[in-house]
PDB file of C-alpha atoms in Angstrom:
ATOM      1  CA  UNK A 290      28.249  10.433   2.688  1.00 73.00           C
ATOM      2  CA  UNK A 291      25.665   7.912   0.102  1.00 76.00           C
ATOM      3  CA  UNK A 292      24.880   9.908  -3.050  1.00 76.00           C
ATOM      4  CA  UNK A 293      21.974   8.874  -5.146  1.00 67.00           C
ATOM      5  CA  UNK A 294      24.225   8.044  -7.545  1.00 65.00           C
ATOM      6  CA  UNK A 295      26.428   5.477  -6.096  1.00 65.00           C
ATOM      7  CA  UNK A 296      22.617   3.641  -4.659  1.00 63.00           C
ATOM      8  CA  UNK A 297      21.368   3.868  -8.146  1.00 57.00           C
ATOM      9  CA  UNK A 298      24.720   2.341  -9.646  1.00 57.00           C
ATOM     10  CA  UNK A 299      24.121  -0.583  -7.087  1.00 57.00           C
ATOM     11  CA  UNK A 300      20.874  -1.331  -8.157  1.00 53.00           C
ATOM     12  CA  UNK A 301      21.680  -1.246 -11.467  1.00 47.00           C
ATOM     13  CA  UNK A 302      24.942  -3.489 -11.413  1.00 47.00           C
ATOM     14  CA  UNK A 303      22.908  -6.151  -8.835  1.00 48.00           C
ATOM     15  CA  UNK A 304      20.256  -6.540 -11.352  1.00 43.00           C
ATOM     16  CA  UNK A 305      22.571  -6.837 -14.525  1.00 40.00           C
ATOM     17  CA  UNK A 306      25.272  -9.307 -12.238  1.00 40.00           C
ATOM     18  CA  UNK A 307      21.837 -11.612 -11.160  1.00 45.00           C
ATOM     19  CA  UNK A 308      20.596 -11.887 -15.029  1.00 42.00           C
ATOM     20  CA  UNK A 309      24.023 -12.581 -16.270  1.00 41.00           C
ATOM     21  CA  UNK A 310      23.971 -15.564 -13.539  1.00 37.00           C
ATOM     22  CA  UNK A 311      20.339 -16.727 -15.290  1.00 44.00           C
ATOM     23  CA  UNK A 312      21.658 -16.241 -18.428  1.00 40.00           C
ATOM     24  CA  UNK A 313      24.951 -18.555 -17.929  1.00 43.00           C
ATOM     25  CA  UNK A 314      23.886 -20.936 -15.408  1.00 47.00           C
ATOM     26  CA  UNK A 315      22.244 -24.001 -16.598  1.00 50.00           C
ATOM     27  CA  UNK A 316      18.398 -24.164 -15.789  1.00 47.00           C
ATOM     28  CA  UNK A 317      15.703 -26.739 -17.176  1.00 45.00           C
ATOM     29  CA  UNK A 318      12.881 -25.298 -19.327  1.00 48.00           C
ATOM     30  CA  UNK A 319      10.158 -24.503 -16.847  1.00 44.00           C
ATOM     31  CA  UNK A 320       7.365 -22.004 -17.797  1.00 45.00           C
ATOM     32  CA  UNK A 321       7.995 -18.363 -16.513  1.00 45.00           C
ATOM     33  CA  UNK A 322       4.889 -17.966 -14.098  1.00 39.00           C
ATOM     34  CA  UNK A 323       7.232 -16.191 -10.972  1.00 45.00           C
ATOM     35  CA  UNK A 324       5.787 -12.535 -12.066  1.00 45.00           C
ATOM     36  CA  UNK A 325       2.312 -13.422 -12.585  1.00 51.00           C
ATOM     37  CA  UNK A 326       2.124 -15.496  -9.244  1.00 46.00           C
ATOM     38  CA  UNK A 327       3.406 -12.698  -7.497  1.00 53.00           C
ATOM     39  CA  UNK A 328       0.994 -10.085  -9.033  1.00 53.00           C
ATOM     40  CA  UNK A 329      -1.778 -12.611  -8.125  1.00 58.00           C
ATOM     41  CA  UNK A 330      -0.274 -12.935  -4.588  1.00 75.00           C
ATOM     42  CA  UNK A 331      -0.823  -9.306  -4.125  1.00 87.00           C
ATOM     43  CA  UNK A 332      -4.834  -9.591  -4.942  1.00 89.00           C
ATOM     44  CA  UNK A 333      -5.629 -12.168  -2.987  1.00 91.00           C
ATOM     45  CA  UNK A 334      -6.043 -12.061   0.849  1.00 94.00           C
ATOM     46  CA  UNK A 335      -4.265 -14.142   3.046  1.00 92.00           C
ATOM     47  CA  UNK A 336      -4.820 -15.727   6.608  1.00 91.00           C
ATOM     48  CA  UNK A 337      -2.412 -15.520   8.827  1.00 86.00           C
ATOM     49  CA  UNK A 338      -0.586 -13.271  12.311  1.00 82.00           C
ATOM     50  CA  UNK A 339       2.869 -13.511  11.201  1.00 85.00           C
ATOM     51  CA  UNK A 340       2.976 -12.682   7.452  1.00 86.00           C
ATOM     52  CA  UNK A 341       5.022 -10.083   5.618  1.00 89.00           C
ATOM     53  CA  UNK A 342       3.521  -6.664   5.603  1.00 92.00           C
ATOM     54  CA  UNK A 343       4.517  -4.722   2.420  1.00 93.00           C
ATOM     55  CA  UNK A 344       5.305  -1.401   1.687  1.00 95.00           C
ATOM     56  CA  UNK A 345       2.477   0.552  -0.918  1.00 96.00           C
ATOM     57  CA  UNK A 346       4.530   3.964  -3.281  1.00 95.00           C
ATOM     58  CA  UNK A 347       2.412   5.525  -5.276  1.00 94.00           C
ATOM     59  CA  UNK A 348      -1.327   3.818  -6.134  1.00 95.00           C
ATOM     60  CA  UNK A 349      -1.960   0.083  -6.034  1.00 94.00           C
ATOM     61  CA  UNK A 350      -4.813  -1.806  -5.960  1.00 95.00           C
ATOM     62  CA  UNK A 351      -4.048  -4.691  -3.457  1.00 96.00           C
ATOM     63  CA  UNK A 352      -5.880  -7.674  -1.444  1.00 96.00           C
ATOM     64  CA  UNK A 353      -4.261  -8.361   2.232  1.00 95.00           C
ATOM     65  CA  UNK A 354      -3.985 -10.332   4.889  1.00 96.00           C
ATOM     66  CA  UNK A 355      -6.537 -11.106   7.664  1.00 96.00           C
ATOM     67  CA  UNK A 356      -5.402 -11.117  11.090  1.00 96.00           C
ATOM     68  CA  UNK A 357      -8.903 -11.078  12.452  1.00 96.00           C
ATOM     69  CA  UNK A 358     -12.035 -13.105  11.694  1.00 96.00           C
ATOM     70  CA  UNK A 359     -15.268 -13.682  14.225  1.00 96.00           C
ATOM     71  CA  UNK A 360     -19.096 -13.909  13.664  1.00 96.00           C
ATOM     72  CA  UNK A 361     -21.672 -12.411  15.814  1.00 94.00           C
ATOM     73  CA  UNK A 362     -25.585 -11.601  16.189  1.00 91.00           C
ATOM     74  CA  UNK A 363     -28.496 -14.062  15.440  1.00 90.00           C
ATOM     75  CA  UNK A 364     -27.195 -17.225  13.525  1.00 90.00           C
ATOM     76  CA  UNK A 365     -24.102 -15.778  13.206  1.00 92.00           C
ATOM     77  CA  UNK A 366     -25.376 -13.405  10.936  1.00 94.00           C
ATOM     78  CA  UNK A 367     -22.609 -10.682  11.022  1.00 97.00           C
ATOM     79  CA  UNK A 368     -18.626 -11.235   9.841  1.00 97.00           C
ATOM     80  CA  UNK A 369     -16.194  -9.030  11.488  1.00 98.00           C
ATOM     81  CA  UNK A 370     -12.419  -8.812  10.259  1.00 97.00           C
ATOM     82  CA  UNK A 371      -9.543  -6.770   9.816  1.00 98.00           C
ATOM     83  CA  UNK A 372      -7.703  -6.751   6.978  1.00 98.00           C
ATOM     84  CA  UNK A 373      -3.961  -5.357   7.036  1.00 97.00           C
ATOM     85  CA  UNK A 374      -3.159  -3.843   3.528  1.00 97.00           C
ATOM     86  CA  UNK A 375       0.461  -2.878   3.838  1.00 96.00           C
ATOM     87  CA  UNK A 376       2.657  -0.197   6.350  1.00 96.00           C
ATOM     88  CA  UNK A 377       1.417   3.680   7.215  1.00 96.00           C
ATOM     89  CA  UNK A 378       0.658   5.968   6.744  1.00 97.00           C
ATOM     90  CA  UNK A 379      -0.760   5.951   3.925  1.00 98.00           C
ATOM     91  CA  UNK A 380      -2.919   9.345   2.227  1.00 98.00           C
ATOM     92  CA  UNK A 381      -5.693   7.414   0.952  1.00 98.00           C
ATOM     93  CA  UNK A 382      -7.855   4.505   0.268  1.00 98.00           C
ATOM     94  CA  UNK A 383      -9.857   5.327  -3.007  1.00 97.00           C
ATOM     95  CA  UNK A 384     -11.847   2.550  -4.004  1.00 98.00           C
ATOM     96  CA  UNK A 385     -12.920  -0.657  -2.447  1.00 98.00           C
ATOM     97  CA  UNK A 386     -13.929  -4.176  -4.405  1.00 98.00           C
ATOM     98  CA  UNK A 387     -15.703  -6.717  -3.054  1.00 97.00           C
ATOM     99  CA  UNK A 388     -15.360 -10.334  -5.031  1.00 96.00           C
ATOM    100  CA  UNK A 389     -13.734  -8.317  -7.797  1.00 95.00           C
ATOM    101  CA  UNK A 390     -16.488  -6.194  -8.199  1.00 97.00           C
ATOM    102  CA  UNK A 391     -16.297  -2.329  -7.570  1.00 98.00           C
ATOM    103  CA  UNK A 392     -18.833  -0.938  -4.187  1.00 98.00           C
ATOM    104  CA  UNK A 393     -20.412   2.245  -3.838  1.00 98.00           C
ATOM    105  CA  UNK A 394     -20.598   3.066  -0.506  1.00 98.00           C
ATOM    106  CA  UNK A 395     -23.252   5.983   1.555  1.00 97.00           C
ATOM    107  CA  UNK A 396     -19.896   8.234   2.043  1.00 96.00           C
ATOM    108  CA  UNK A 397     -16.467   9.280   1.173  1.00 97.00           C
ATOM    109  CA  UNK A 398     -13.821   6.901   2.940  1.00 97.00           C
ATOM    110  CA  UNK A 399     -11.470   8.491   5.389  1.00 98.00           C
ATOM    111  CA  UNK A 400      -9.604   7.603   8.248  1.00 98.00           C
ATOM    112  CA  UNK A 401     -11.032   6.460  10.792  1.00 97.00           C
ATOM    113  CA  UNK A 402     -14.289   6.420   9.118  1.00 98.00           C
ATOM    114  CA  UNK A 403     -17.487   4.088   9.634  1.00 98.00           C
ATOM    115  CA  UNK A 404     -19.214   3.912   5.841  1.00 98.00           C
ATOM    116  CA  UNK A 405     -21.752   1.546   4.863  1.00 98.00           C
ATOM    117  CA  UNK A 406     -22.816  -0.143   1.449  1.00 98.00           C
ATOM    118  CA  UNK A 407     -25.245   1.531  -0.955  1.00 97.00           C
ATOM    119  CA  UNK A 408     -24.349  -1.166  -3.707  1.00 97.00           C
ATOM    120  CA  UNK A 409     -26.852  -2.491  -6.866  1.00 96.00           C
ATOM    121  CA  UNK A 410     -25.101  -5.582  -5.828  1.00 96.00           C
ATOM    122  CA  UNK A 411     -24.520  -6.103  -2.275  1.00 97.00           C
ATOM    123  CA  UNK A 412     -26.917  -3.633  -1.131  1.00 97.00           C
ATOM    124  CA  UNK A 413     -26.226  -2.567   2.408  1.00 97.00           C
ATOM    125  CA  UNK A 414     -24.461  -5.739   3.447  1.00 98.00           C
ATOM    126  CA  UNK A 415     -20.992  -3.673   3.742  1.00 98.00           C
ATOM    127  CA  UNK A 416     -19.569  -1.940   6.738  1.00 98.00           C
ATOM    128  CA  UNK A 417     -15.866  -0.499   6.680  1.00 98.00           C
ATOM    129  CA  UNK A 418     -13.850   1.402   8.751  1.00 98.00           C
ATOM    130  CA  UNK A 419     -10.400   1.769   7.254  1.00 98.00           C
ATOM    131  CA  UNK A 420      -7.533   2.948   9.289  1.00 98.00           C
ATOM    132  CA  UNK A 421      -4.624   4.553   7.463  1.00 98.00           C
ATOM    133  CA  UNK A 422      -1.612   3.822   9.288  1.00 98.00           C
ATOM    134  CA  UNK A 423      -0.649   6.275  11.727  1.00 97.00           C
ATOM    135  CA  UNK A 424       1.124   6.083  14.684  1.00 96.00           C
ATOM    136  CA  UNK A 425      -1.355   7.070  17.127  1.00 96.00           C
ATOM    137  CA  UNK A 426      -4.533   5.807  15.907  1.00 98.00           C
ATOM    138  CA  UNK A 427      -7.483   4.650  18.209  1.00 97.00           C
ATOM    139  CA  UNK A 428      -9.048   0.808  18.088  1.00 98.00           C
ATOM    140  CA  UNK A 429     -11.511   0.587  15.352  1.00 98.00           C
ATOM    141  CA  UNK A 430     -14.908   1.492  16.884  1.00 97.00           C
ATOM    142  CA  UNK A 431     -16.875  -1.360  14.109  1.00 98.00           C
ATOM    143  CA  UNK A 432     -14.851  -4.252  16.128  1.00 98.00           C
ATOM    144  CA  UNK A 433     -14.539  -3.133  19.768  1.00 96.00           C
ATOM    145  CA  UNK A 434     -18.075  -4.249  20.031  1.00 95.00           C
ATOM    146  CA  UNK A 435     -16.753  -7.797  20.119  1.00 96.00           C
ATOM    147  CA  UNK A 436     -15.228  -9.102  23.333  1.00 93.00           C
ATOM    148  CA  UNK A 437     -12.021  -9.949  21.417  1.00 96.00           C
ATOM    149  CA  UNK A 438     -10.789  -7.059  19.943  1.00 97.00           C
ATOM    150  CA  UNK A 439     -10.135  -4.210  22.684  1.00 96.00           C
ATOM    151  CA  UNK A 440      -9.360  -0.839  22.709  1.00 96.00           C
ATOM    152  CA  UNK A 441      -5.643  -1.905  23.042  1.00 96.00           C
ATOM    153  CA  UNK A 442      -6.121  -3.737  19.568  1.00 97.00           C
ATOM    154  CA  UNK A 443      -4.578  -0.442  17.251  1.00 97.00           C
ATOM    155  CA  UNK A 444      -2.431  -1.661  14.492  1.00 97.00           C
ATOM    156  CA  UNK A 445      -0.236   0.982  15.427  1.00 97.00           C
ATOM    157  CA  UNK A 446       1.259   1.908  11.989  1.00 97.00           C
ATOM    158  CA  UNK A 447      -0.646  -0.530   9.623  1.00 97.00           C
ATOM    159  CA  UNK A 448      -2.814   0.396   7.443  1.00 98.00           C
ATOM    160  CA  UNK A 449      -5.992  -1.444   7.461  1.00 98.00           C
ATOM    161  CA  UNK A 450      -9.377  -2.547   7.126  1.00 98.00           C
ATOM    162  CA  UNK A 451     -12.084  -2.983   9.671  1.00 98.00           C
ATOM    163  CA  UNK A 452     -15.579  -4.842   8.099  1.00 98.00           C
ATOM    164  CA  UNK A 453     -18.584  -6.085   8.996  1.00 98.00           C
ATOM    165  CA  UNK A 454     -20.433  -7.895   6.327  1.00 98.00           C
ATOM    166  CA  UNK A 455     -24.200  -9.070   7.237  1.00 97.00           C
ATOM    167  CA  UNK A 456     -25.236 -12.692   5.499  1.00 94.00           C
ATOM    168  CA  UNK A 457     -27.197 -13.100   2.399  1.00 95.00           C
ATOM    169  CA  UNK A 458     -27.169 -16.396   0.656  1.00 93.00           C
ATOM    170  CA  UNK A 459     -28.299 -14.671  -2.615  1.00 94.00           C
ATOM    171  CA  UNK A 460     -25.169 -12.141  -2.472  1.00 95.00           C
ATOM    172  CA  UNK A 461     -22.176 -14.414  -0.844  1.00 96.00           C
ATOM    173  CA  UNK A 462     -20.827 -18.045  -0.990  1.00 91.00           C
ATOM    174  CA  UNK A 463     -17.695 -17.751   0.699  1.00 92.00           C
ATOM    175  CA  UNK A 464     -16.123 -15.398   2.792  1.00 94.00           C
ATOM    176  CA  UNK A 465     -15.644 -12.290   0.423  1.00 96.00           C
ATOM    177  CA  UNK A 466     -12.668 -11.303  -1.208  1.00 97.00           C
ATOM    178  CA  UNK A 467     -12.107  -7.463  -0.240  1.00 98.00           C
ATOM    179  CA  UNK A 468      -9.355  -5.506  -2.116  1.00 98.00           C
ATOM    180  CA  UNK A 469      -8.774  -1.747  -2.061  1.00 98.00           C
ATOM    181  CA  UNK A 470      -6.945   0.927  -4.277  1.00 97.00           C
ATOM    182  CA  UNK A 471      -4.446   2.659  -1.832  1.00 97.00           C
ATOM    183  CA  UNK A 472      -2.659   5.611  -2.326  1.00 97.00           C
ATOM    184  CA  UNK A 473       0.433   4.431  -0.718  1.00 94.00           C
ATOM    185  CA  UNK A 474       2.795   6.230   1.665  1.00 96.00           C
ATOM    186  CA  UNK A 475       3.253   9.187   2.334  1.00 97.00           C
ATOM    187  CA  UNK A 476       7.473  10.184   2.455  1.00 97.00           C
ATOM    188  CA  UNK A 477       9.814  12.951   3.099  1.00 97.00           C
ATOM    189  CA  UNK A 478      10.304  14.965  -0.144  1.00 97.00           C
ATOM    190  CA  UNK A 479      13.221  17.794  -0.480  1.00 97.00           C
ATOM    191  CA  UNK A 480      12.817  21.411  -1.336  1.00 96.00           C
ATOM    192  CA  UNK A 481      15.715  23.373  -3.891  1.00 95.00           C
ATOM    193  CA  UNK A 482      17.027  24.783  -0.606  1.00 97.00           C
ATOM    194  CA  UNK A 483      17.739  21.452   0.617  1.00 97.00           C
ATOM    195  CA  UNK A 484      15.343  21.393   3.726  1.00 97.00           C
ATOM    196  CA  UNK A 485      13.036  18.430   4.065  1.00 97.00           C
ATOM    197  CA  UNK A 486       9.405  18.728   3.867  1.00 97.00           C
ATOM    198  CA  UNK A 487       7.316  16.655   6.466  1.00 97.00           C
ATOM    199  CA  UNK A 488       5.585  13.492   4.887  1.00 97.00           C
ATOM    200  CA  UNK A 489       3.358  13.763   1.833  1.00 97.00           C
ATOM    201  CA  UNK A 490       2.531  11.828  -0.623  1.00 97.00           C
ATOM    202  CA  UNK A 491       4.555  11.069  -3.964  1.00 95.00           C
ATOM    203  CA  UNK A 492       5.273   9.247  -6.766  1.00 93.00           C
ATOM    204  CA  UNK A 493       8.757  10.501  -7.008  1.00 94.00           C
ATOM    205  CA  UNK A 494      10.830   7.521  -7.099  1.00 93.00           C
ATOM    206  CA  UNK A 495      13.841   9.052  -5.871  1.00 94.00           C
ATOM    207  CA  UNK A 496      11.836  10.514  -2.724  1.00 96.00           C
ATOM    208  CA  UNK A 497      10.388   7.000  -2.053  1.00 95.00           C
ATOM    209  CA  UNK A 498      13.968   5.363  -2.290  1.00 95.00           C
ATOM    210  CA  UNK A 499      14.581   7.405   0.810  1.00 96.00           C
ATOM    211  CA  UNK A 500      11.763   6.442   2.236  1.00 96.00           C
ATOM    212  CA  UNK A 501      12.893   3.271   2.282  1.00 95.00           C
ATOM    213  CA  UNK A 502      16.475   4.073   3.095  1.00 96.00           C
ATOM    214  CA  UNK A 503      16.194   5.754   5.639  1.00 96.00           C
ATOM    215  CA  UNK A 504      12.785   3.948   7.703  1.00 95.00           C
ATOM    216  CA  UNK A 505      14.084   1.949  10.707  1.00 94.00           C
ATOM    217  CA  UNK A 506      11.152  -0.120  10.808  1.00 93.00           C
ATOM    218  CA  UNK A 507      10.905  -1.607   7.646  1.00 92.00           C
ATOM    219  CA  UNK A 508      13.710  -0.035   5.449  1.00 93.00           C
ATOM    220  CA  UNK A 509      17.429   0.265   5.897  1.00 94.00           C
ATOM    221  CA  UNK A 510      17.558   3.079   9.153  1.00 96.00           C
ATOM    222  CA  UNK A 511      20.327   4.448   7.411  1.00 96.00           C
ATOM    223  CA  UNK A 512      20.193   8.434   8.836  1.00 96.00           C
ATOM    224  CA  UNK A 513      19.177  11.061   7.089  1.00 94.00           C
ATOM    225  CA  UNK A 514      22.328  13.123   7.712  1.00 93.00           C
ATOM    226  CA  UNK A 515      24.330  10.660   6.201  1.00 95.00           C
ATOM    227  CA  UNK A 516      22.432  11.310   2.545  1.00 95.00           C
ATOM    228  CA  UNK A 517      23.964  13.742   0.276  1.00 96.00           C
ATOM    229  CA  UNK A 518      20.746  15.435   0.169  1.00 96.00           C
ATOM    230  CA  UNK A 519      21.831  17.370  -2.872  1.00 96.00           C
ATOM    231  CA  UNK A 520      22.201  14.905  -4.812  1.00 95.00           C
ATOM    232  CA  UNK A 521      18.825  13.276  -4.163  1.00 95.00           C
ATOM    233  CA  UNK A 522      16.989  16.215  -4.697  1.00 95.00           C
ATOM    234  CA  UNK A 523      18.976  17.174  -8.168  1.00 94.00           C
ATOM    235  CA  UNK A 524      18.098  13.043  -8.905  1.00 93.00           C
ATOM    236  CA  UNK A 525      14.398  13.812  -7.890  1.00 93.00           C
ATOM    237  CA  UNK A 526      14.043  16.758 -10.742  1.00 92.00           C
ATOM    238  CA  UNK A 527      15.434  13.865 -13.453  1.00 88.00           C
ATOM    239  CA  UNK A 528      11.871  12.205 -12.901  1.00 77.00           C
ATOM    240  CA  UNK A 529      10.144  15.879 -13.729  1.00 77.00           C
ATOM    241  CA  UNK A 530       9.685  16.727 -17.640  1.00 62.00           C
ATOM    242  CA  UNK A 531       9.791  21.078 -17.044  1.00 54.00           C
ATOM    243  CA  UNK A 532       7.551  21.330 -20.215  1.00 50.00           C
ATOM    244  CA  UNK A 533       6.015  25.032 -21.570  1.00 46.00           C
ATOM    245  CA  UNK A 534       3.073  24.411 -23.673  1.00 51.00           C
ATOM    246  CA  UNK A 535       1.052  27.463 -24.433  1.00 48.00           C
ATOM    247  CA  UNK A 536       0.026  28.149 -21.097  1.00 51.00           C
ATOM    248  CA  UNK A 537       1.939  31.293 -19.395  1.00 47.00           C
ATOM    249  CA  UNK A 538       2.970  29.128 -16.414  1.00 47.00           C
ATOM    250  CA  UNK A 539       5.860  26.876 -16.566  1.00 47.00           C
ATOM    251  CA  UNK A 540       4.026  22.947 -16.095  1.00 46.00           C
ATOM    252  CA  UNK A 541       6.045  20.244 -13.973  1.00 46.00           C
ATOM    253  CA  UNK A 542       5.172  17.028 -15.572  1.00 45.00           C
ATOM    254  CA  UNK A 543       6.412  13.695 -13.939  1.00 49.00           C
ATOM    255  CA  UNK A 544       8.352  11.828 -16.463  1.00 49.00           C
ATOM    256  CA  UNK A 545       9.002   8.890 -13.943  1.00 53.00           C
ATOM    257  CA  UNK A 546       6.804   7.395 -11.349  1.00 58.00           C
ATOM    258  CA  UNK A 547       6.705   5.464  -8.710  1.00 60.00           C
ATOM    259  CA  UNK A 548       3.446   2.734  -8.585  1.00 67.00           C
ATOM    260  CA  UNK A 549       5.295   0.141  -6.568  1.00 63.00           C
ATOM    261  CA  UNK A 550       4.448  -2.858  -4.067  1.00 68.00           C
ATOM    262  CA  UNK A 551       7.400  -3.749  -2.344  1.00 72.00           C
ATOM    263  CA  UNK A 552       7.637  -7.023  -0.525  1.00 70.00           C
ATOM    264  CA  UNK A 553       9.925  -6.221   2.503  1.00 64.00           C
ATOM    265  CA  UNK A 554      11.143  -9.639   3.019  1.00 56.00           C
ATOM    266  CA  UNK A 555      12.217  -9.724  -0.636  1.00 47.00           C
ATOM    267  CA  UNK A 556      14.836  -6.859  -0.130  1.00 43.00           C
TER     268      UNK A 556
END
């Protein structure tokens, strides 16, 4: 049976056993740039069909990586892409930026959801359709009016973008940088009997550590059964602060949280 407590001791030692190797092992004097490249990395988006596709806890704001590009209409007028933000399903994109800039858009974003620009900036030069993750989700609507992306094309499980982005020399140079502010997936979290609730979100920490533990697509597939489930959910009330101001009611207030990227292929 794996206890919390015996994972958390892991961690812990790993991390103190690799700093004590940096700390005695030789190394030449080289700025330390690692953390800021890799916060950088996350912004940015990325071309490619094979790259890493990370795992979003709690909120992030993040760039991604675009596995589709093609033009269409007049002169090539229109850009169509999808851009693949991290695994699902997610509970919610809540902002998008465009070239580092923030967009206001005619409607609220949800899943599945066609939304257009109504921007000081970019006008009405911005179509999205973001997808959230789930299992079962249909081909994005905005792109299956190009010949190359089909109704088979789902990203089954990835959370995503669909745009469309209409020319204007006097708003873009390049092909825009799009990032969005995702609140990340939603996990398993366990009630004081011990049953499990289905997915939600939360910051918990401990919750998303099982998350991770126990997904067999991008975590560990360890099972569930073989969790002392007690022991994560006594863990999980660590991270709450039970504080009684002068209110009546008791307030939960989370004293750790969980605002994590994780780059799979780093584990």
């Amino acid at each position: 049976m794996i206890n919390f407590a015996s994972i958390f001791t892991s961690i812990i030692t790993s991390f103190v056993i690799s700093k004590a190797i940096q700390w005695l092992a030789p190394k030449p004097e080289l700025p330390d740039f690692t953390q800021d490249a890799d916060a950088q990395g996350v912004l940015v988006n990325k071309q490619s069909n094979n790259a890493n596709i990370p795992v979003i806890y709690g909120k992030r704001l993040v760039g991604g990586t675009r596995v589709f590009l093609e033009t269409s209409g007049a002169d090539n007028q229109y850009l169509y892409g999808a851009l693949v933000l991290c695994e699902g399903e997610i509970n919610a994109i809540t902002k998008i930026k465009v070239d580092d800039a923030d967009v206001t858009f005619d409607g609220a974003f949800a899943d599945g959801s066609q939304i257009t620009s109504d921007d000081t900036r970019f006008g009405d030069t911005i179509t999205i359709q973001p997808f959230y993750g789930t299992d079962g989700q249909s081909a994005s609507g905005l792109l299956t009016t190009l010949t190359n992306w089909t109704s088979d094309h789902k990203l089954s499980g990835l959370c995503y973008i669909a745009f469309r982005i209409k020319w204007d020399a006097d708003k873009y140079s390049n092909i825009p940088k799009i990032q969005a502010e995702v609140e990340g997936k939603k996990v398993q979290t366990i009630n004081s009997d011990l049953t499990i609730n289905p997915a939600t979100y939360s910051t918990n920490p401990v919750f998303c550590l099982m998350d991770y533990l126990t997904n067999t697509r991008y975590g560990k597939g360890i099972n569930l059964g073989d969790l002392d489930v007690q022991s994560f959910y006594d863990a999980s009330q660590i991270a709450i602060n039970k504080s009684y101001p002068t209110q009546v009611v008791e307030q939960s207030i989370f004293l750790i949280v969980m605002q994590s990227l994780i780059q799979v292929k780093k584990l």
